[in-house]
PDB file of N, CA and C in Angstrom:
ATOM      1  N   MET W   1      -8.837  74.857 -75.159  1.00  0.00           N
ATOM      2  CA  MET W   1      -8.527  73.360 -75.149  1.00  0.00           C
ATOM      3  C   MET W   1      -7.066  73.402 -74.524  1.00  0.00           C
ATOM      4  N   SER W   2      -6.657  72.559 -73.691  1.00  0.00           N
ATOM      5  CA  SER W   2      -5.634  72.063 -73.377  1.00  0.00           C
ATOM      6  C   SER W   2      -4.360  71.432 -74.062  1.00  0.00           C
ATOM      7  N   VAL W   3      -3.016  71.947 -73.846  1.00  0.00           N
ATOM      8  CA  VAL W   3      -2.000  71.280 -74.657  1.00  0.00           C
ATOM      9  C   VAL W   3      -1.670  69.715 -74.441  1.00  0.00           C
ATOM     10  N   LEU W   4      -2.196  69.299 -73.027  1.00  0.00           N
ATOM     11  CA  LEU W   4      -1.871  68.253 -72.556  1.00  0.00           C
ATOM     12  C   LEU W   4      -2.460  66.830 -73.529  1.00  0.00           C
ATOM     13  N   PRO W   5      -4.008  67.335 -73.921  1.00  0.00           N
ATOM     14  CA  PRO W   5      -4.603  65.879 -74.620  1.00  0.00           C
ATOM     15  C   PRO W   5      -3.935  66.387 -75.914  1.00  0.00           C
ATOM     16  N   CYS W   6      -3.485  67.067 -76.270  1.00  0.00           N
ATOM     17  CA  CYS W   6      -2.915  67.100 -77.949  1.00  0.00           C
ATOM     18  C   CYS W   6      -1.778  66.412 -77.966  1.00  0.00           C
ATOM     19  N   ALA W   7      -1.054  66.906 -76.872  1.00  0.00           N
ATOM     20  CA  ALA W   7       0.426  65.763 -76.799  1.00  0.00           C
ATOM     21  C   ALA W   7       0.208  64.496 -76.575  1.00  0.00           C
ATOM     22  N   VAL W   8      -0.820  63.805 -76.130  1.00  0.00           N
ATOM     23  CA  VAL W   8      -1.268  62.768 -75.719  1.00  0.00           C
ATOM     24  C   VAL W   8      -1.516  62.159 -76.919  1.00  0.00           C
ATOM     25  N   ALA W   9      -2.434  62.713 -77.437  1.00  0.00           N
ATOM     26  CA  ALA W   9      -2.977  62.258 -79.103  1.00  0.00           C
ATOM     27  C   ALA W   9      -1.923  62.076 -79.813  1.00  0.00           C
ATOM     28  N   ALA W  10      -0.972  63.152 -80.101  1.00  0.00           N
ATOM     29  CA  ALA W  10       0.084  63.019 -80.653  1.00  0.00           C
ATOM     30  C   ALA W  10       0.839  62.031 -80.310  1.00  0.00           C
ATOM     31  N   TRP W  11       1.470  61.811 -79.124  1.00  0.00           N
ATOM     32  CA  TRP W  11       1.994  60.567 -78.532  1.00  0.00           C
ATOM     33  C   TRP W  11       1.628  59.359 -79.025  1.00  0.00           C
ATOM     34  N   ILE W  12       0.093  58.972 -78.965  1.00  0.00           N
ATOM     35  CA  ILE W  12      -0.338  57.771 -79.378  1.00  0.00           C
ATOM     36  C   ILE W  12      -0.173  57.787 -80.853  1.00  0.00           C
ATOM     37  N   PHE W  13      -0.427  58.562 -81.360  1.00  0.00           N
ATOM     38  CA  PHE W  13      -0.386  58.370 -83.266  1.00  0.00           C
ATOM     39  C   PHE W  13       1.133  58.463 -83.372  1.00  0.00           C
ATOM     40  N   LEU W  14       2.265  58.909 -82.692  1.00  0.00           N
ATOM     41  CA  LEU W  14       3.528  58.488 -83.171  1.00  0.00           C
ATOM     42  C   LEU W  14       3.756  56.980 -82.648  1.00  0.00           C
ATOM     43  N   VAL W  15       3.524  56.302 -81.484  1.00  0.00           N
ATOM     44  CA  VAL W  15       3.586  55.033 -81.195  1.00  0.00           C
ATOM     45  C   VAL W  15       2.900  53.994 -82.358  1.00  0.00           C
ATOM     46  N   GLY W  16       1.836  54.503 -82.730  1.00  0.00           N
ATOM     47  CA  GLY W  16       1.270  53.723 -83.744  1.00  0.00           C
ATOM     48  C   GLY W  16       1.867  53.580 -84.820  1.00  0.00           C
ATOM     49  N   CYS W  17       2.229  54.688 -85.347  1.00  0.00           N
ATOM     50  CA  CYS W  17       2.949  54.783 -86.761  1.00  0.00           C
ATOM     51  C   CYS W  17       4.518  54.219 -86.630  1.00  0.00           C
ATOM     52  N   TYR W  18       5.242  54.574 -85.549  1.00  0.00           N
ATOM     53  CA  TYR W  18       6.189  53.275 -85.414  1.00  0.00           C
ATOM     54  C   TYR W  18       5.789  51.919 -85.524  1.00  0.00           C
ATOM     55  N   GLY W  19       5.175  51.523 -84.625  1.00  0.00           N
ATOM     56  CA  GLY W  19       4.809  49.975 -84.706  1.00  0.00           C
ATOM     57  C   GLY W  19       4.320  49.761 -86.012  1.00  0.00           C
ATOM     58  N   LEU W  20       3.747  50.414 -86.882  1.00  0.00           N
ATOM     59  CA  LEU W  20       3.487  50.151 -88.035  1.00  0.00           C
ATOM     60  C   LEU W  20       4.538  50.109 -89.344  1.00  0.00           C
ATOM     61  N   ALA W  21       5.517  51.207 -89.248  1.00  0.00           N
ATOM     62  CA  ALA W  21       6.568  51.097 -90.013  1.00  0.00           C
ATOM     63  C   ALA W  21       7.633  50.016 -89.441  1.00  0.00           C
ATOM     64  N   THR W  22       7.985  49.728 -88.486  1.00  0.00           N
ATOM     65  CA  THR W  22       8.337  48.369 -87.679  1.00  0.00           C
ATOM     66  C   THR W  22       7.958  47.029 -87.969  1.00  0.00           C
ATOM     67  N   SER W  23       6.554  47.029 -88.679  1.00  0.00           N
ATOM     68  CA  SER W  23       5.796  45.574 -88.314  1.00  0.00           C
ATOM     69  C   SER W  23       6.272  44.643 -89.283  1.00  0.00           C
ATOM     70  N   ARG W  24       6.580  43.294 -88.939  1.00  0.00           N
ATOM     71  CA  ARG W  24       6.846  42.312 -89.714  1.00  0.00           C
ATOM     72  C   ARG W  24       5.859  41.313 -89.749  1.00  0.00           C
ATOM     73  N   ASN W  25       4.829  41.933 -89.195  1.00  0.00           N
ATOM     74  CA  ASN W  25       3.376  40.775 -89.335  1.00  0.00           C
ATOM     75  C   ASN W  25       2.211  41.738 -89.617  1.00  0.00           C
ATOM     76  N   LEU W  26       1.135  41.226 -90.613  1.00  0.00           N
ATOM     77  CA  LEU W  26      -0.025  41.901 -90.961  1.00  0.00           C
ATOM     78  C   LEU W  26      -0.525  42.020 -89.827  1.00  0.00           C
ATOM     79  N   ILE W  27      -0.869  41.248 -88.827  1.00  0.00           N
ATOM     80  CA  ILE W  27      -1.850  41.119 -87.679  1.00  0.00           C
ATOM     81  C   ILE W  27      -1.376  42.490 -86.942  1.00  0.00           C
ATOM     82  N   HIS W  28       0.008  42.422 -86.781  1.00  0.00           N
ATOM     83  CA  HIS W  28       0.527  43.361 -86.006  1.00  0.00           C
ATOM     84  C   HIS W  28       0.537  44.726 -86.497  1.00  0.00           C
ATOM     85  N   ALA W  29       0.569  44.868 -87.736  1.00  0.00           N
ATOM     86  CA  ALA W  29       0.080  46.221 -88.728  1.00  0.00           C
ATOM     87  C   ALA W  29      -0.917  46.641 -88.450  1.00  0.00           C
ATOM     88  N   VAL W  30      -2.244  45.633 -88.355  1.00  0.00           N
ATOM     89  CA  VAL W  30      -3.283  45.987 -88.491  1.00  0.00           C
ATOM     90  C   VAL W  30      -4.031  46.967 -86.731  1.00  0.00           C
ATOM     91  N   GLY W  31      -3.358  46.306 -85.575  1.00  0.00           N
ATOM     92  CA  GLY W  31      -3.241  46.382 -84.399  1.00  0.00           C
ATOM     93  C   GLY W  31      -2.526  47.904 -84.249  1.00  0.00           C
ATOM     94  N   CYS W  32      -1.637  48.066 -85.100  1.00  0.00           N
ATOM     95  CA  CYS W  32      -0.720  49.536 -84.867  1.00  0.00           C
ATOM     96  C   CYS W  32      -1.663  50.347 -85.819  1.00  0.00           C
ATOM     97  N   LEU W  33      -2.337  50.016 -86.648  1.00  0.00           N
ATOM     98  CA  LEU W  33      -3.524  51.155 -87.189  1.00  0.00           C
ATOM     99  C   LEU W  33      -4.306  51.641 -86.605  1.00  0.00           C
ATOM    100  N   ALA W  34      -4.838  50.598 -85.753  1.00  0.00           N
ATOM    101  CA  ALA W  34      -6.087  50.587 -84.915  1.00  0.00           C
ATOM    102  C   ALA W  34      -5.509  51.674 -83.633  1.00  0.00           C
ATOM    103  N   VAL W  35      -4.210  51.551 -83.344  1.00  0.00           N
ATOM    104  CA  VAL W  35      -3.840  52.534 -82.225  1.00  0.00           C
ATOM    105  C   VAL W  35      -3.841  53.854 -82.937  1.00  0.00           C
ATOM    106  N   CYS W  36      -3.284  53.930 -84.134  1.00  0.00           N
ATOM    107  CA  CYS W  36      -3.117  55.190 -84.656  1.00  0.00           C
ATOM    108  C   CYS W  36      -4.584  56.000 -84.910  1.00  0.00           C
ATOM    109  N   GLN W  37      -5.900  55.140 -85.115  1.00  0.00           N
ATOM    110  CA  GLN W  37      -7.192  55.130 -84.950  1.00  0.00           C
ATOM    111  C   GLN W  37      -7.382  56.043 -83.590  1.00  0.00           C
ATOM    112  N   SER W  38      -6.998  55.384 -82.533  1.00  0.00           N
ATOM    113  CA  SER W  38      -7.528  55.861 -81.274  1.00  0.00           C
ATOM    114  C   SER W  38      -7.115  57.175 -80.897  1.00  0.00           C
ATOM    115  N   SER W  39      -5.929  57.585 -81.446  1.00  0.00           N
ATOM    116  CA  SER W  39      -5.608  59.117 -81.164  1.00  0.00           C
ATOM    117  C   SER W  39      -6.513  60.130 -81.528  1.00  0.00           C
ATOM    118  N   THR W  40      -7.103  59.409 -82.567  1.00  0.00           N
ATOM    119  CA  THR W  40      -8.392  60.867 -82.929  1.00  0.00           C
ATOM    120  C   THR W  40      -9.598  60.794 -81.952  1.00  0.00           C
ATOM    121  N   TYR W  41      -9.628  59.688 -81.180  1.00  0.00           N
ATOM    122  CA  TYR W  41     -10.720  59.716 -79.824  1.00  0.00           C
ATOM    123  C   TYR W  41      -9.951  60.644 -79.147  1.00  0.00           C
ATOM    124  N   VAL W  42      -9.058  60.700 -78.823  1.00  0.00           N
ATOM    125  CA  VAL W  42      -8.457  61.457 -77.753  1.00  0.00           C
ATOM    126  C   VAL W  42      -8.619  62.800 -78.175  1.00  0.00           C
ATOM    127  N   LEU W  43      -8.362  63.051 -79.453  1.00  0.00           N
ATOM    128  CA  LEU W  43      -8.106  64.633 -79.826  1.00  0.00           C
ATOM    129  C   LEU W  43      -9.723  64.972 -79.919  1.00  0.00           C
ATOM    130  N   LEU W  44     -10.424  64.724 -80.497  1.00  0.00           N
ATOM    131  CA  LEU W  44     -12.082  65.030 -80.599  1.00  0.00           C
ATOM    132  C   LEU W  44     -12.357  65.048 -79.220  1.00  0.00           C
ATOM    133  N   LEU W  45     -12.501  64.368 -78.214  1.00  0.00           N
ATOM    134  CA  LEU W  45     -12.679  64.521 -76.762  1.00  0.00           C
ATOM    135  C   LEU W  45     -12.092  65.478 -76.121  1.00  0.00           C
ATOM    136  N   ALA W  46     -11.190  65.537 -76.545  1.00  0.00           N
ATOM    137  CA  ALA W  46     -10.449  67.359 -75.824  1.00  0.00           C
ATOM    138  C   ALA W  46     -10.964  68.639 -76.684  1.00  0.00           C
ATOM    139  N   VAL W  47     -11.243  68.656 -77.769  1.00  0.00           N
ATOM    140  CA  VAL W  47     -11.864  69.670 -78.694  1.00  0.00           C
ATOM    141  C   VAL W  47     -13.640  69.978 -77.547  1.00  0.00           C
ATOM    142  N   GLY W  48     -13.784  68.768 -77.273  1.00  0.00           N
ATOM    143  CA  GLY W  48     -15.497  69.235 -76.971  1.00  0.00           C
ATOM    144  C   GLY W  48     -15.373  69.010 -75.625  1.00  0.00           C
ATOM    145  N   TYR W  49     -14.314  69.154 -74.803  1.00  0.00           N
ATOM    146  CA  TYR W  49     -14.179  69.265 -73.322  1.00  0.00           C
ATOM    147  C   TYR W  49     -14.348  70.552 -72.581  1.00  0.00           C
ATOM    148  N   ARG W  50     -15.292  70.786 -71.716  1.00  0.00           N
ATOM    149  CA  ARG W  50     -15.247  71.859 -70.974  1.00  0.00           C
ATOM    150  C   ARG W  50     -15.242  71.814 -69.471  1.00  0.00           C
ATOM    151  N   ASP W  51     -14.707  72.395 -68.634  1.00  0.00           N
ATOM    152  CA  ASP W  51     -14.292  72.405 -67.747  1.00  0.00           C
ATOM    153  C   ASP W  51     -15.737  72.756 -66.777  1.00  0.00           C
ATOM    154  N   HIS W  52     -16.315  71.658 -66.084  1.00  0.00           N
ATOM    155  CA  HIS W  52     -17.569  71.692 -65.102  1.00  0.00           C
ATOM    156  C   HIS W  52     -18.711  71.855 -66.139  1.00  0.00           C
ATOM    157  N   GLY W  53     -18.580  71.110 -67.459  1.00  0.00           N
ATOM    158  CA  GLY W  53     -19.600  71.016 -68.133  1.00  0.00           C
ATOM    159  C   GLY W  53     -20.408  70.059 -67.989  1.00  0.00           C
ATOM    160  N   THR W  54     -21.587  70.329 -68.645  1.00  0.00           N
ATOM    161  CA  THR W  54     -22.583  69.589 -68.449  1.00  0.00           C
ATOM    162  C   THR W  54     -23.363  69.211 -69.817  1.00  0.00           C
ATOM    163  N   ALA W  55     -24.357  68.449 -69.637  1.00  0.00           N
ATOM    164  CA  ALA W  55     -25.042  68.094 -71.008  1.00  0.00           C
ATOM    165  C   ALA W  55     -26.280  69.111 -71.066  1.00  0.00           C
ATOM    166  N   PRO W  56     -26.107  69.314 -72.611  1.00  0.00           N
ATOM    167  CA  PRO W  56     -27.175  70.574 -73.212  1.00  0.00           C
ATOM    168  C   PRO W  56     -28.522  70.274 -73.016  1.00  0.00           C
ATOM    169  N   VAL W  57     -29.110  70.245 -71.908  1.00  0.00           N
ATOM    170  CA  VAL W  57     -30.401  69.912 -71.579  1.00  0.00           C
ATOM    171  C   VAL W  57     -30.714  71.117 -70.763  1.00  0.00           C
ATOM    172  N   PHE W  58     -31.653  71.563 -71.235  1.00  0.00           N
ATOM    173  CA  PHE W  58     -32.264  73.207 -70.955  1.00  0.00           C
ATOM    174  C   PHE W  58     -33.386  73.039 -70.200  1.00  0.00           C
ATOM    175  N   SER W  59     -34.150  72.203 -69.480  1.00  0.00           N
ATOM    176  CA  SER W  59     -35.412  71.779 -69.145  1.00  0.00           C
ATOM    177  C   SER W  59     -35.097  72.461 -67.610  1.00  0.00           C
ATOM    178  N   ASP W  60     -34.378  72.275 -66.692  1.00  0.00           N
ATOM    179  CA  ASP W  60     -34.178  72.869 -65.507  1.00  0.00           C
ATOM    180  C   ASP W  60     -33.621  73.979 -65.116  1.00  0.00           C
ATOM    181  N   ILE W  61     -32.957  74.746 -65.950  1.00  0.00           N
ATOM    182  CA  ILE W  61     -32.343  75.971 -65.765  1.00  0.00           C
ATOM    183  C   ILE W  61     -32.266  76.856 -67.041  1.00  0.00           C
ATOM    184  N   ALA W  62     -31.968  78.363 -67.138  1.00  0.00           N
ATOM    185  CA  ALA W  62     -31.922  78.685 -68.336  1.00  0.00           C
ATOM    186  C   ALA W  62     -30.869  78.598 -69.031  1.00  0.00           C
ATOM    187  N   PRO W  63     -31.185  78.849 -70.488  1.00  0.00           N
ATOM    188  CA  PRO W  63     -29.711  78.595 -71.090  1.00  0.00           C
ATOM    189  C   PRO W  63     -28.618  79.852 -71.163  1.00  0.00           C
ATOM    190  N   GLY W  64     -27.289  79.319 -71.154  1.00  0.00           N
ATOM    191  CA  GLY W  64     -26.118  80.219 -70.698  1.00  0.00           C
ATOM    192  C   GLY W  64     -26.036  80.291 -69.440  1.00  0.00           C
ATOM    193  N   SER W  65     -26.709  79.854 -68.454  1.00  0.00           N
ATOM    194  CA  SER W  65     -26.248  80.103 -67.052  1.00  0.00           C
ATOM    195  C   SER W  65     -25.332  79.095 -66.708  1.00  0.00           C
ATOM    196  N   ARG W  66     -24.812  78.111 -67.525  1.00  0.00           N
ATOM    197  CA  ARG W  66     -23.889  77.057 -67.240  1.00  0.00           C
ATOM    198  C   ARG W  66     -22.734  76.938 -68.211  1.00  0.00           C
ATOM    199  N   PRO W  67     -21.667  76.147 -68.264  1.00  0.00           N
ATOM    200  CA  PRO W  67     -20.861  75.640 -69.336  1.00  0.00           C
ATOM    201  C   PRO W  67     -21.580  74.472 -69.742  1.00  0.00           C
ATOM    202  N   LEU W  68     -21.689  74.113 -71.290  1.00  0.00           N
ATOM    203  CA  LEU W  68     -21.925  73.233 -71.559  1.00  0.00           C
ATOM    204  C   LEU W  68     -21.225  72.315 -72.806  1.00  0.00           C
ATOM    205  N   VAL W  69     -21.080  70.810 -72.413  1.00  0.00           N
ATOM    206  CA  VAL W  69     -20.342  70.417 -73.582  1.00  0.00           C
ATOM    207  C   VAL W  69     -20.923  70.281 -74.773  1.00  0.00           C
ATOM    208  N   ASP W  70     -20.176  69.979 -75.945  1.00  0.00           N
ATOM    209  CA  ASP W  70     -20.554  70.043 -77.227  1.00  0.00           C
ATOM    210  C   ASP W  70     -20.916  68.623 -77.385  1.00  0.00           C
ATOM    211  N   PRO W  71     -22.093  68.315 -77.924  1.00  0.00           N
ATOM    212  CA  PRO W  71     -22.843  66.921 -78.095  1.00  0.00           C
ATOM    213  C   PRO W  71     -22.182  66.613 -79.463  1.00  0.00           C
ATOM    214  N   VAL W  72     -21.825  67.197 -80.491  1.00  0.00           N
ATOM    215  CA  VAL W  72     -21.696  67.488 -81.696  1.00  0.00           C
ATOM    216  C   VAL W  72     -20.387  66.316 -81.816  1.00  0.00           C
ATOM    217  N   VAL W  73     -19.599  66.921 -81.073  1.00  0.00           N
ATOM    218  CA  VAL W  73     -18.048  65.906 -80.876  1.00  0.00           C
ATOM    219  C   VAL W  73     -18.205  64.910 -80.189  1.00  0.00           C
ATOM    220  N   GLN W  74     -18.951  64.760 -79.513  1.00  0.00           N
ATOM    221  CA  GLN W  74     -19.207  63.107 -78.797  1.00  0.00           C
ATOM    222  C   GLN W  74     -19.739  62.335 -80.030  1.00  0.00           C
ATOM    223  N   ALA W  75     -20.924  62.831 -80.432  1.00  0.00           N
ATOM    224  CA  ALA W  75     -21.409  61.913 -81.692  1.00  0.00           C
ATOM    225  C   ALA W  75     -20.156  61.790 -82.525  1.00  0.00           C
ATOM    226  N   LEU W  76     -19.202  62.680 -82.994  1.00  0.00           N
ATOM    227  CA  LEU W  76     -18.381  62.161 -83.768  1.00  0.00           C
ATOM    228  C   LEU W  76     -17.334  61.178 -83.579  1.00  0.00           C
ATOM    229  N   THR W  77     -17.042  61.379 -82.031  1.00  0.00           N
ATOM    230  CA  THR W  77     -16.252  60.463 -81.590  1.00  0.00           C
ATOM    231  C   THR W  77     -17.089  58.887 -81.468  1.00  0.00           C
ATOM    232  N   LEU W  78     -17.994  59.001 -80.941  1.00  0.00           N
ATOM    233  CA  LEU W  78     -18.799  57.860 -81.428  1.00  0.00           C
ATOM    234  C   LEU W  78     -18.790  56.856 -82.940  1.00  0.00           C
ATOM    235  N   THR W  79     -18.960  57.987 -83.606  1.00  0.00           N
ATOM    236  CA  THR W  79     -18.961  57.441 -85.268  1.00  0.00           C
ATOM    237  C   THR W  79     -17.326  56.846 -85.582  1.00  0.00           C
ATOM    238  N   ASP W  80     -16.507  57.944 -85.134  1.00  0.00           N
ATOM    239  CA  ASP W  80     -14.791  57.452 -85.217  1.00  0.00           C
ATOM    240  C   ASP W  80     -14.765  55.619 -84.740  1.00  0.00           C
ATOM    241  N   VAL W  81     -15.546  55.758 -83.276  1.00  0.00           N
ATOM    242  CA  VAL W  81     -15.096  54.656 -82.734  1.00  0.00           C
ATOM    243  C   VAL W  81     -15.782  53.270 -83.504  1.00  0.00           C
ATOM    244  N   VAL W  82     -16.983  53.567 -83.954  1.00  0.00           N
ATOM    245  CA  VAL W  82     -17.555  52.957 -85.045  1.00  0.00           C
ATOM    246  C   VAL W  82     -16.970  52.554 -86.470  1.00  0.00           C
ATOM    247  N   VAL W  83     -16.493  53.353 -87.033  1.00  0.00           N
ATOM    248  CA  VAL W  83     -15.932  53.382 -88.168  1.00  0.00           C
ATOM    249  C   VAL W  83     -14.325  52.507 -88.114  1.00  0.00           C
ATOM    250  N   GLY W  84     -13.711  52.984 -87.076  1.00  0.00           N
ATOM    251  CA  GLY W  84     -12.312  52.426 -86.661  1.00  0.00           C
ATOM    252  C   GLY W  84     -12.645  50.733 -86.402  1.00  0.00           C
ATOM    253  N   ALA W  85     -13.535  50.254 -85.645  1.00  0.00           N
ATOM    254  CA  ALA W  85     -13.961  48.949 -85.300  1.00  0.00           C
ATOM    255  C   ALA W  85     -14.169  48.310 -86.641  1.00  0.00           C
ATOM    256  N   THR W  86     -15.113  48.623 -87.770  1.00  0.00           N
ATOM    257  CA  THR W  86     -15.412  48.207 -88.695  1.00  0.00           C
ATOM    258  C   THR W  86     -13.976  48.150 -89.873  1.00  0.00           C
ATOM    259  N   ILE W  87     -13.539  49.443 -89.867  1.00  0.00           N
ATOM    260  CA  ILE W  87     -12.193  48.902 -90.936  1.00  0.00           C
ATOM    261  C   ILE W  87     -11.237  47.690 -90.148  1.00  0.00           C
ATOM    262  N   THR W  88     -11.060  47.695 -88.889  1.00  0.00           N
ATOM    263  CA  THR W  88     -10.090  46.888 -88.324  1.00  0.00           C
ATOM    264  C   THR W  88     -10.532  45.368 -88.567  1.00  0.00           C
ATOM    265  N   ALA W  89     -12.118  45.263 -88.468  1.00  0.00           N
ATOM    266  CA  ALA W  89     -12.401  43.916 -88.608  1.00  0.00           C
ATOM    267  C   ALA W  89     -12.311  43.441 -90.339  1.00  0.00           C
ATOM    268  N   LEU W  90     -12.459  44.472 -91.237  1.00  0.00           N
ATOM    269  CA  LEU W  90     -12.162  44.190 -92.527  1.00  0.00           C
ATOM    270  C   LEU W  90     -10.761  43.897 -93.010  1.00  0.00           C
ATOM    271  N   LEU W  91      -9.792  44.568 -92.247  1.00  0.00           N
ATOM    272  CA  LEU W  91      -8.592  44.444 -92.681  1.00  0.00           C
ATOM    273  C   LEU W  91      -8.150  43.241 -91.887  1.00  0.00           C
ATOM    274  N   LEU W  92      -8.735  42.715 -90.817  1.00  0.00           N
ATOM    275  CA  LEU W  92      -8.349  41.330 -90.438  1.00  0.00           C
ATOM    276  C   LEU W  92      -8.693  40.398 -91.270  1.00  0.00           C
ATOM    277  N   ALA W  93     -10.162  40.502 -91.601  1.00  0.00           N
ATOM    278  CA  ALA W  93     -10.250  39.437 -92.924  1.00  0.00           C
ATOM    279  C   ALA W  93      -9.712  39.233 -93.855  1.00  0.00           C
ATOM    280  N   LEU W  94      -9.107  40.231 -94.464  1.00  0.00           N
ATOM    281  CA  LEU W  94      -8.010  40.394 -95.561  1.00  0.00           C
ATOM    282  C   LEU W  94      -6.979  39.775 -94.838  1.00  0.00           C
ATOM    283  N   VAL W  95      -6.724  39.959 -93.667  1.00  0.00           N
ATOM    284  CA  VAL W  95      -5.267  38.909 -93.695  1.00  0.00           C
ATOM    285  C   VAL W  95      -5.573  37.612 -93.247  1.00  0.00           C
ATOM    286  N   ILE W  96      -6.886  37.418 -93.125  1.00  0.00           N
ATOM    287  CA  ILE W  96      -7.064  35.712 -92.737  1.00  0.00           C
ATOM    288  C   ILE W  96      -6.767  34.976 -94.144  1.00  0.00           C
ATOM    289  N   GLN W  97      -7.333  35.933 -95.227  1.00  0.00           N
ATOM    290  CA  GLN W  97      -7.468  35.622 -96.870  1.00  0.00           C
ATOM    291  C   GLN W  97      -6.466  35.355 -97.176  1.00  0.00           C
ATOM    292  N   VAL W  98      -5.147  36.513 -97.025  1.00  0.00           N
ATOM    293  CA  VAL W  98      -4.053  36.447 -97.315  1.00  0.00           C
ATOM    294  C   VAL W  98      -2.989  35.404 -96.807  1.00  0.00           C
ATOM    295  N   ALA W  99      -3.270  34.853 -95.166  1.00  0.00           N
ATOM    296  CA  ALA W  99      -2.996  33.908 -94.579  1.00  0.00           C
ATOM    297  C   ALA W  99      -3.394  32.601 -95.332  1.00  0.00           C
ATOM    298  N   LYS W 100      -4.374  32.453 -95.742  1.00  0.00           N
ATOM    299  CA  LYS W 100      -5.052  31.136 -96.316  1.00  0.00           C
ATOM    300  C   LYS W 100      -4.305  30.970 -97.745  1.00  0.00           C
ATOM    301  N   ARG W 101      -4.267  32.167 -98.589  1.00  0.00           N
ATOM    302  CA  ARG W 101      -3.870  31.746-100.021  1.00  0.00           C
ATOM    303  C   ARG W 101      -2.210  31.723-100.119  1.00  0.00           C
ATOM    304  N   HIS W 102      -1.644  32.334 -99.081  1.00  0.00           N
ATOM    305  CA  HIS W 102      -0.251  32.590 -99.173  1.00  0.00           C
ATOM    306  C   HIS W 102       0.419  31.535 -98.223  1.00  0.00           C
ATOM    307  N   GLY W 103      -0.262  31.617 -97.077  1.00  0.00           N
ATOM    308  CA  GLY W 103       0.660  30.556 -96.386  1.00  0.00           C
ATOM    309  C   GLY W 103       1.719  31.399 -95.228  1.00  0.00           C
ATOM    310  N   THR W 104       1.478  32.799 -95.087  1.00  0.00           N
ATOM    311  CA  THR W 104       2.495  33.660 -94.415  1.00  0.00           C
ATOM    312  C   THR W 104       1.355  34.752 -93.761  1.00  0.00           C
ATOM    313  N   VAL W 105       1.513  35.751 -92.849  1.00  0.00           N
ATOM    314  CA  VAL W 105       1.492  36.726 -92.637  1.00  0.00           C
ATOM    315  C   VAL W 105       2.740  38.117 -92.712  1.00  0.00           C
ATOM    316  N   ASN W 106       3.755  37.178 -92.949  1.00  0.00           N
ATOM    317  CA  ASN W 106       4.829  38.439 -93.058  1.00  0.00           C
ATOM    318  C   ASN W 106       4.880  38.769 -94.722  1.00  0.00           C
ATOM    319  N   PRO W 107       4.740  40.347 -94.327  1.00  0.00           N
ATOM    320  CA  PRO W 107       4.694  41.068 -95.721  1.00  0.00           C
ATOM    321  C   PRO W 107       6.227  40.825 -96.349  1.00  0.00           C
ATOM    322  N   ASP W 108       7.391  40.664 -95.860  1.00  0.00           N
ATOM    323  CA  ASP W 108       8.382  40.415 -96.754  1.00  0.00           C
ATOM    324  C   ASP W 108       8.642  39.139 -97.530  1.00  0.00           C
ATOM    325  N   GLU W 109       7.432  38.051 -97.117  1.00  0.00           N
ATOM    326  CA  GLU W 109       7.387  37.070 -97.797  1.00  0.00           C
ATOM    327  C   GLU W 109       6.432  36.861 -98.854  1.00  0.00           C
ATOM    328  N   LEU W 110       5.689  37.886 -99.198  1.00  0.00           N
ATOM    329  CA  LEU W 110       4.642  37.734 -99.962  1.00  0.00           C
ATOM    330  C   LEU W 110       5.337  38.290-101.298  1.00  0.00           C
ATOM    331  N   SER W 111       6.104  37.580-101.966  1.00  0.00           N
ATOM    332  CA  SER W 111       6.813  38.108-103.051  1.00  0.00           C
ATOM    333  C   SER W 111       5.880  38.018-104.456  1.00  0.00           C
ATOM    334  N   GLU W 112       4.503  37.386-104.173  1.00  0.00           N
ATOM    335  CA  GLU W 112       3.576  37.386-105.538  1.00  0.00           C
ATOM    336  C   GLU W 112       2.760  38.765-105.450  1.00  0.00           C
ATOM    337  N   LEU W 113       2.895  39.376-104.512  1.00  0.00           N
ATOM    338  CA  LEU W 113       2.160  40.814-104.498  1.00  0.00           C
ATOM    339  C   LEU W 113       3.034  41.855-105.030  1.00  0.00           C
ATOM    340  N   ARG W 114       4.076  41.477-105.269  1.00  0.00           N
ATOM    341  CA  ARG W 114       5.174  42.579-105.590  1.00  0.00           C
ATOM    342  C   ARG W 114       4.700  42.858-107.024  1.00  0.00           C
ATOM    343  N   GLY W 115       5.172  44.409-107.238  1.00  0.00           N
ATOM    344  CA  GLY W 115       4.692  44.641-108.939  1.00  0.00           C
ATOM    345  C   GLY W 115       5.661  44.196-110.037  1.00  0.00           C
TER     346      GLY W 115
END
């Protein structure tokens, strides 16, 4: 595994965390959280990548004669995409409910939620 995909994934994660920390809007915060989640896609695909790798289908040549990509990592990435989309949709629905009940999406103005 190369260092470049790990660095890209770390950079994407840090950009999302910076946006999340400086956000003054709940919708922006949900978007930044989705950016943080997308860094895991890059990292998972980097783990399963092989140079000149092909799909693990052994019907045409003998096993072990060519490099293969890892299909489990690809399945985990697809699962991560689905879970990320679901979490984003759920958080956006919660933001809509907060906006309806409190009239704002600014977390600083939500004084009723303070303990």
